[in-house]
Every structure is written in structure tokens, then in C-alpha cells.
mmCIF file of C-alpha atoms in Angstrom:
data_model
loop_
_atom_site.group_PDB
_atom_site.id
_atom_site.type_symbol
_atom_site.label_atom_id
_atom_site.label_comp_id
_atom_site.label_asym_id
_atom_site.label_seq_id
_atom_site.Cartn_x
_atom_site.Cartn_y
_atom_site.Cartn_z
ATOM 1 C CA MET A 1 61.904 -77.214 11.996
ATOM 2 C CA PRO A 2 59.000 -75.194 10.542
ATOM 3 C CA ASN A 3 59.253 -71.444 10.703
ATOM 4 C CA LYS A 4 57.159 -69.860 13.404
ATOM 5 C CA PRO A 5 54.963 -66.955 12.395
ATOM 6 C CA SER A 6 56.434 -63.647 13.395
ATOM 7 C CA ALA A 7 54.898 -61.919 16.367
ATOM 8 C CA ARG A 8 52.707 -58.892 15.844
ATOM 9 C CA PRO A 9 54.794 -55.723 16.295
ATOM 10 C CA ALA A 10 54.260 -53.937 19.595
ATOM 11 C CA PRO A 11 52.134 -50.796 19.411
ATOM 12 C CA ASN A 12 53.998 -47.523 19.155
ATOM 13 C CA PRO A 13 53.692 -45.758 22.545
ATOM 14 C CA ASN A 14 53.695 -42.404 20.742
ATOM 15 C CA ASP A 15 50.529 -43.233 18.810
ATOM 16 C CA PRO A 16 47.376 -41.634 20.228
ATOM 17 C CA ARG A 17 44.791 -44.029 21.669
ATOM 18 C CA VAL A 18 41.681 -44.205 19.516
ATOM 19 C CA THR A 19 38.466 -45.540 21.032
ATOM 20 C CA HIS A 20 36.353 -45.388 17.894
ATOM 21 C CA PRO A 21 38.688 -45.683 14.884
ATOM 22 C CA TYR A 22 35.998 -45.090 12.308
ATOM 23 C CA GLN A 23 33.758 -42.483 13.800
ATOM 24 C CA PRO A 24 31.948 -40.133 11.396
ATOM 25 C CA PRO A 25 33.555 -36.780 10.561
ATOM 26 C CA SER A 26 33.024 -34.019 13.089
ATOM 27 C CA PRO A 27 30.114 -31.734 12.226
ATOM 28 C CA TYR A 28 32.452 -28.871 13.035
ATOM 29 C CA ALA A 29 35.032 -29.847 10.423
ATOM 30 C CA PRO A 30 35.422 -27.326 7.560
ATOM 31 C CA PRO A 31 33.399 -28.255 4.471
ATOM 32 C CA PRO A 32 35.162 -29.563 1.350
ATOM 33 C CA ILE A 33 36.339 -26.883 -1.023
ATOM 34 C CA ALA A 34 34.142 -26.262 -4.028
ATOM 35 C CA HIS A 35 35.253 -26.942 -7.580
ATOM 36 C CA SER A 36 34.571 -24.898 -10.628
ATOM 37 C CA GLY A 37 31.867 -26.116 -12.935
ATOM 38 C CA SER A 38 28.189 -26.759 -12.597
ATOM 39 C CA PHE A 39 28.486 -30.083 -10.746
ATOM 40 C CA GLY A 40 31.197 -29.517 -8.168
ATOM 41 C CA TRP A 41 34.122 -30.596 -10.328
ATOM 42 C CA SER A 42 36.064 -29.284 -13.238
ATOM 43 C CA SER A 43 34.703 -29.636 -16.742
ATOM 44 C CA PRO A 44 35.937 -32.175 -19.321
ATOM 45 C CA PRO A 45 38.953 -31.160 -21.426
ATOM 46 C CA GLN A 46 38.217 -28.467 -23.970
ATOM 47 C CA GLY A 47 40.015 -26.721 -26.793
ATOM 48 C CA TYR A 48 41.503 -27.287 -30.203
ATOM 49 C CA GLY A 49 42.332 -30.876 -31.052
ATOM 50 C CA PHE A 50 40.112 -32.469 -28.439
ATOM 51 C CA TYR A 51 37.474 -34.667 -29.992
ATOM 52 C CA HIS A 52 33.982 -34.395 -28.554
ATOM 53 C CA PRO A 53 32.026 -37.454 -29.680
ATOM 54 C CA PRO A 54 28.302 -36.906 -30.133
ATOM 55 C CA PRO A 55 26.012 -38.305 -27.447
ATOM 56 C CA PRO A 56 25.062 -41.921 -28.162
ATOM 57 C CA PRO A 57 21.463 -42.644 -29.109
ATOM 58 C CA GLN A 58 19.147 -43.239 -26.195
ATOM 59 C CA THR A 59 18.075 -46.802 -25.546
ATOM 60 C CA ALA A 60 14.720 -47.302 -23.862
ATOM 61 C CA ASN A 61 14.923 -48.209 -20.158
ATOM 62 C CA VAL A 62 18.600 -49.256 -20.305
ATOM 63 C CA TYR A 63 19.776 -46.327 -18.167
ATOM 64 C CA SER A 64 16.708 -46.019 -15.962
ATOM 65 C CA SER A 65 18.691 -47.413 -13.014
ATOM 66 C CA PHE A 66 20.549 -44.143 -12.473
ATOM 67 C CA PRO A 67 19.406 -42.562 -9.191
ATOM 68 C CA PRO A 68 16.921 -39.711 -9.608
ATOM 69 C CA GLY A 69 18.686 -36.394 -10.026
ATOM 70 C CA THR A 70 21.898 -37.883 -11.450
ATOM 71 C CA HIS A 71 23.778 -35.176 -13.306
ATOM 72 C CA PRO A 72 23.660 -35.550 -17.126
ATOM 73 C CA ASP A 73 27.487 -35.548 -17.304
ATOM 74 C CA VAL A 74 27.572 -38.745 -15.238
ATOM 75 C CA ILE A 75 25.040 -40.463 -17.483
ATOM 76 C CA LEU A 76 26.832 -39.269 -20.618
ATOM 77 C CA SER A 77 30.207 -40.556 -19.385
ATOM 78 C CA PHE A 78 28.634 -43.972 -18.770
ATOM 79 C CA GLN A 79 26.901 -44.029 -22.154
ATOM 80 C CA MET A 80 30.113 -43.101 -23.971
ATOM 81 C CA VAL A 81 31.816 -46.346 -22.967
ATOM 82 C CA ASP A 82 28.819 -48.692 -22.859
ATOM 83 C CA THR A 83 29.311 -49.619 -26.492
ATOM 84 C CA ASN A 84 26.990 -52.623 -26.517
ATOM 85 C CA ARG A 85 24.225 -50.639 -24.767
ATOM 86 C CA ASN A 86 23.530 -53.366 -22.199
ATOM 87 C CA GLY A 87 23.600 -50.972 -19.236
ATOM 88 C CA TYR A 88 26.801 -52.388 -17.679
ATOM 89 C CA ILE A 89 30.506 -51.577 -18.004
ATOM 90 C CA GLU A 90 33.648 -53.569 -17.229
ATOM 91 C CA GLU A 91 36.998 -52.502 -15.757
ATOM 92 C CA LYS A 92 38.542 -51.052 -18.930
ATOM 93 C CA GLU A 93 35.333 -49.196 -19.728
ATOM 94 C CA LEU A 94 35.221 -47.882 -16.161
ATOM 95 C CA GLN A 95 38.749 -46.536 -16.605
ATOM 96 C CA ASP A 96 37.747 -44.727 -19.803
ATOM 97 C CA ALA A 97 34.564 -43.333 -18.259
ATOM 98 C CA LEU A 98 36.319 -41.921 -15.189
ATOM 99 C CA ALA A 99 39.067 -40.408 -17.344
ATOM 100 C CA TRP A 100 36.406 -38.112 -18.796
ATOM 101 C CA ASN A 101 36.282 -36.054 -15.576
ATOM 102 C CA TYR A 102 39.075 -37.336 -13.330
ATOM 103 C CA GLN A 103 42.082 -39.184 -14.763
ATOM 104 C CA ARG A 104 43.142 -42.614 -15.969
ATOM 105 C CA PHE A 105 43.375 -44.532 -12.727
ATOM 106 C CA SER A 106 45.799 -47.426 -12.317
ATOM 107 C CA PRO A 107 44.491 -50.995 -12.703
ATOM 108 C CA ARG A 108 44.932 -51.584 -8.955
ATOM 109 C CA THR A 109 42.826 -48.547 -8.035
ATOM 110 C CA LEU A 110 40.169 -49.585 -10.538
ATOM 111 C CA ARG A 111 39.988 -53.095 -9.093
ATOM 112 C CA LEU A 112 39.555 -51.708 -5.596
ATOM 113 C CA LEU A 113 36.789 -49.370 -6.784
ATOM 114 C CA ASN A 114 35.165 -52.251 -8.613
ATOM 115 C CA PHE A 115 35.378 -54.559 -5.593
ATOM 116 C CA LEU A 116 33.971 -52.010 -3.140
ATOM 117 C CA PHE A 117 31.178 -50.589 -5.290
ATOM 118 C CA ARG A 118 29.964 -53.413 -7.517
ATOM 119 C CA ASP A 119 26.659 -55.087 -6.824
ATOM 120 C CA PRO A 120 27.532 -58.175 -4.724
ATOM 121 C CA ARG A 121 24.607 -59.996 -6.328
ATOM 122 C CA GLU A 122 26.388 -59.922 -9.691
ATOM 123 C CA SER A 123 28.607 -62.911 -10.413
ATOM 124 C CA SER A 124 31.073 -60.905 -12.517
ATOM 125 C CA SER A 125 32.917 -57.652 -11.875
ATOM 126 C CA ILE A 126 30.634 -55.325 -13.785
ATOM 127 C CA ILE A 127 29.371 -51.889 -12.846
ATOM 128 C CA GLY A 128 25.816 -50.719 -13.470
ATOM 129 C CA PRO A 129 24.411 -47.169 -13.526
ATOM 130 C CA LYS A 130 23.683 -47.057 -9.792
ATOM 131 C CA GLU A 131 27.178 -48.247 -8.852
ATOM 132 C CA PHE A 132 28.820 -45.931 -11.397
ATOM 133 C CA GLU A 133 27.019 -42.903 -9.962
ATOM 134 C CA ALA A 134 28.190 -43.902 -6.455
ATOM 135 C CA ILE A 135 31.817 -44.196 -7.643
ATOM 136 C CA TRP A 136 31.632 -40.837 -9.440
ATOM 137 C CA ARG A 137 30.138 -39.102 -6.394
ATOM 138 C CA CYS A 138 32.685 -40.678 -4.004
ATOM 139 C CA LEU A 139 35.606 -39.599 -6.203
ATOM 140 C CA GLY A 140 34.237 -36.063 -6.310
ATOM 141 C CA GLN A 141 34.094 -35.896 -2.520
ATOM 142 C CA TRP A 142 37.538 -37.428 -2.095
ATOM 143 C CA ARG A 143 39.094 -35.150 -4.703
ATOM 144 C CA ALA A 144 37.781 -32.133 -2.769
ATOM 145 C CA ILE A 145 39.445 -33.536 0.379
ATOM 146 C CA PHE A 146 42.697 -34.245 -1.498
ATOM 147 C CA GLU A 147 42.856 -30.708 -2.856
ATOM 148 C CA ARG A 148 42.094 -29.222 0.556
ATOM 149 C CA PHE A 149 45.094 -30.983 2.103
ATOM 150 C CA ASP A 150 47.396 -30.522 -0.895
ATOM 151 C CA ARG A 151 48.273 -27.144 0.562
ATOM 152 C CA ASP A 152 51.227 -26.400 -1.706
ATOM 153 C CA ARG A 153 49.212 -27.417 -4.813
ATOM 154 C CA SER A 154 51.911 -29.881 -5.848
ATOM 155 C CA GLY A 155 49.429 -32.582 -6.834
ATOM 156 C CA LYS A 156 50.753 -34.801 -4.026
ATOM 157 C CA ILE A 157 50.285 -35.193 -0.273
ATOM 158 C CA ASP A 158 52.648 -36.573 2.368
ATOM 159 C CA ALA A 159 51.997 -38.907 5.294
ATOM 160 C CA THR A 160 50.875 -36.146 7.669
ATOM 161 C CA GLU A 161 48.479 -34.711 5.100
ATOM 162 C CA LEU A 162 47.191 -38.210 4.369
ATOM 163 C CA LYS A 163 46.455 -38.736 8.083
ATOM 164 C CA ASP A 164 44.549 -35.449 8.252
ATOM 165 C CA ALA A 165 42.681 -36.176 5.016
ATOM 166 C CA LEU A 166 41.554 -39.608 6.197
ATOM 167 C CA LEU A 167 40.564 -38.190 9.581
ATOM 168 C CA SER A 168 38.358 -35.606 7.866
ATOM 169 C CA LEU A 169 36.656 -38.533 6.105
ATOM 170 C CA GLY A 170 36.022 -40.237 9.450
ATOM 171 C CA TYR A 171 38.949 -42.697 9.562
ATOM 172 C CA ALA A 172 41.296 -42.239 12.550
ATOM 173 C CA VAL A 173 44.234 -44.308 11.330
ATOM 174 C CA LEU A 174 47.185 -44.615 13.706
ATOM 175 C CA PRO A 175 50.465 -43.055 12.471
ATOM 176 C CA SER A 176 52.292 -46.404 12.743
ATOM 177 C CA VAL A 177 49.669 -48.031 10.505
ATOM 178 C CA LEU A 178 49.865 -45.136 8.051
ATOM 179 C CA GLN A 179 53.627 -45.590 7.792
ATOM 180 C CA VAL A 180 53.114 -49.196 6.722
ATOM 181 C CA LEU A 181 50.483 -48.098 4.211
ATOM 182 C CA ILE A 182 52.466 -45.247 2.689
ATOM 183 C CA SER A 183 55.707 -47.265 2.542
ATOM 184 C CA ARG A 184 54.300 -48.869 -0.608
ATOM 185 C CA TYR A 185 55.009 -45.604 -2.419
ATOM 186 C CA ASP A 186 58.593 -45.206 -1.244
ATOM 187 C CA ASP A 187 60.703 -44.768 -4.387
ATOM 188 C CA GLY A 188 64.013 -45.494 -2.650
ATOM 189 C CA SER A 189 65.210 -41.893 -2.887
ATOM 190 C CA ARG A 190 65.231 -41.450 0.910
ATOM 191 C CA ARG A 191 62.792 -38.595 0.507
ATOM 192 C CA PRO A 192 59.481 -38.900 2.371
ATOM 193 C CA ALA A 193 56.954 -40.766 0.283
ATOM 194 C CA GLU A 194 54.222 -38.669 -1.330
ATOM 195 C CA LEU A 195 50.917 -39.743 -2.848
ATOM 196 C CA SER A 196 49.300 -38.616 -6.073
ATOM 197 C CA PHE A 197 45.515 -38.459 -6.297
ATOM 198 C CA ASP A 198 45.482 -41.970 -7.785
ATOM 199 C CA SER A 199 47.563 -43.306 -4.870
ATOM 200 C CA PHE A 200 45.423 -41.398 -2.389
ATOM 201 C CA ILE A 201 42.299 -43.081 -3.767
ATOM 202 C CA GLU A 202 44.049 -46.467 -3.596
ATOM 203 C CA CYS A 203 45.040 -45.943 0.064
ATOM 204 C CA GLY A 204 41.640 -44.504 0.866
ATOM 205 C CA MET A 205 39.801 -47.450 -0.648
ATOM 206 C CA ILE A 206 41.926 -49.871 1.395
ATOM 207 C CA VAL A 207 41.173 -47.996 4.624
ATOM 208 C CA LYS A 208 37.508 -47.530 3.734
ATOM 209 C CA GLY A 209 37.037 -51.143 2.646
ATOM 210 C CA LEU A 210 38.773 -52.776 5.603
ATOM 211 C CA SER A 211 37.045 -50.413 8.039
ATOM 212 C CA GLU A 212 33.632 -51.272 6.629
ATOM 213 C CA LYS A 213 34.383 -55.001 6.736
ATOM 214 C CA PHE A 214 35.534 -54.695 10.350
ATOM 215 C CA LYS A 215 32.468 -52.650 11.332
ATOM 216 C CA GLU A 216 30.290 -55.536 10.147
ATOM 217 C CA LYS A 217 31.774 -57.538 13.048
ATOM 218 C CA ASP A 218 32.075 -54.639 15.491
ATOM 219 C CA LYS A 219 28.383 -53.801 15.560
ATOM 220 C CA HIS A 220 28.627 -51.580 18.661
ATOM 221 C CA CYS A 221 31.626 -49.574 17.337
ATOM 222 C CA THR A 222 33.844 -50.440 20.294
ATOM 223 C CA GLY A 223 36.996 -50.682 18.197
ATOM 224 C CA SER A 224 37.389 -54.424 18.822
ATOM 225 C CA ALA A 225 35.854 -57.607 17.457
ATOM 226 C CA THR A 226 36.375 -61.365 17.506
ATOM 227 C CA LEU A 227 37.076 -62.899 14.097
ATOM 228 C CA THR A 228 37.646 -66.433 12.935
ATOM 229 C CA TYR A 229 40.729 -67.106 10.859
ATOM 230 C CA GLU A 230 38.557 -67.768 7.804
ATOM 231 C CA THR A 231 36.675 -64.483 8.239
ATOM 232 C CA PHE A 232 39.948 -62.603 8.640
ATOM 233 C CA MET A 233 41.347 -64.093 5.433
ATOM 234 C CA TYR A 234 38.181 -63.319 3.458
ATOM 235 C CA MET A 235 38.390 -59.780 4.783
ATOM 236 C CA ILE A 236 41.931 -58.924 3.711
ATOM 237 C CA ILE A 237 42.682 -61.097 0.672
ATOM 238 C CA PRO A 238 40.634 -59.013 -1.819
ATOM 239 C CA PHE A 239 42.807 -56.016 -0.945
ATOM 240 C CA LEU A 240 46.012 -58.007 -1.416
ATOM 241 C CA VAL A 241 45.113 -59.587 -4.750
ATOM 242 C CA ALA A 242 44.088 -56.270 -6.313
ATOM 243 C CA ASP A 243 47.713 -55.905 -7.513
#
């Protein structure tokens, strides 16, 4: 006898009811904390023993796709890894470029960033100047949120802090859903799971990506939509295969 699919778990009665699960942040929410440095984030590593490669030679029109006003540090980080000077970078090059100001993100986080920000008109997973600037700017905003809710400055946030951080970004995720999401980072120690900045970006990209895909079908922001099975599968599979 074939196995029947398991029923969807009943909603937790203790979860608050959310009418619009992806409403924009409140205009009365406190602004993100500012970072040191001239561009809202900390400067690249300095000091003895750190190699500062010279800026690569300029190539005519290759980097003209950067949005007007893009900070020179963003352009320089892109140029550093675009070794063939074709104006595009791949996943490994994206990892190296982001490490210049942020950190070396895990392959899963990079794939999610690539999937959500790449130009859908491109047949391969490559990132151009416009997409790279959008990734850099998004990470800067999300790092400010992460640091605001990392109140003990441990470099990690727990499930409650994650809920508050996502809410400040405009995503009202139910606690029962968050528990499923954060259970991925349970190390088996029986201590509450905590997320590093890398893991926070991974969770955030999943919530952001699925919310945006759902909003495409929920055009009136009612919190409900009718999906075909095929549409549902196309919606979630990219987030499952990013492992």
C-alpha cells in the first residue's frame, strides 16, 4: 500500500494571527545602527602582514553598469576578482569579493544570494556590476540589523532575536515557522540554537525569497493565494537545492 503524504501540522494556537505577513517595516521603527567608516560599514583589514593589491587597470566601459553613485570600494572589490575583465563574476569570485568587507560566506549562502540577485535573463549563474552592488548594499543593511539585535555582542542571535530582526525588515514570520527554520542550526547540545551572521543571511534570504515569490501570486497582499502544484514546486525547490 503506498504511503500517504503526511498531513500539514495544525497551526500553533499560541502564534499571533498575521493578516499581512510581509508588510513593509513600520516608519516608526528605530533606524539601523551606523557603522564606522565612510560608507556605513567597517573598513577592509589593515595592518602589518596584510597584502593590499594595487587597483587593477581600468578597462573602458566594462564597469559602466554600476549604478550612479556606487561607492569606489564596491567597484574596487568587484574589479579585484574579475580577473578576465569581462565585467561578470562567478560564485567563487563573489565569495572572494564579499570577503573584502564582510566575511567568507558559506557555499549555501552564496548560492542563495546568487539565485535571488542574479539577472534572470542570464542563462548562467553570473553576477554583473548592478547585481553585485545590490548584494553589497543588502548585506550592509542586514548586517546593521544583525548587530542591532545581537545585544550581547556575541556574534550570534537566538530565535527570539531572529524573529525581531526579520520583523524589523518587514517579514512577520510566525514563531512555529521560525522554529522549523532555526532547527537547521541545532548542534545537538540541547542548548537553544543560535545563528551567526552567515546563518542569519541564509535564513533571511530564504524568508525574503519565498516571500517575494509568494507576493507575485498574492497581488493584493491578503496573505493567501491559490497555487498550482507545479508553481509551488518551482517556488520552493531552488531553496532546497542550494545545499
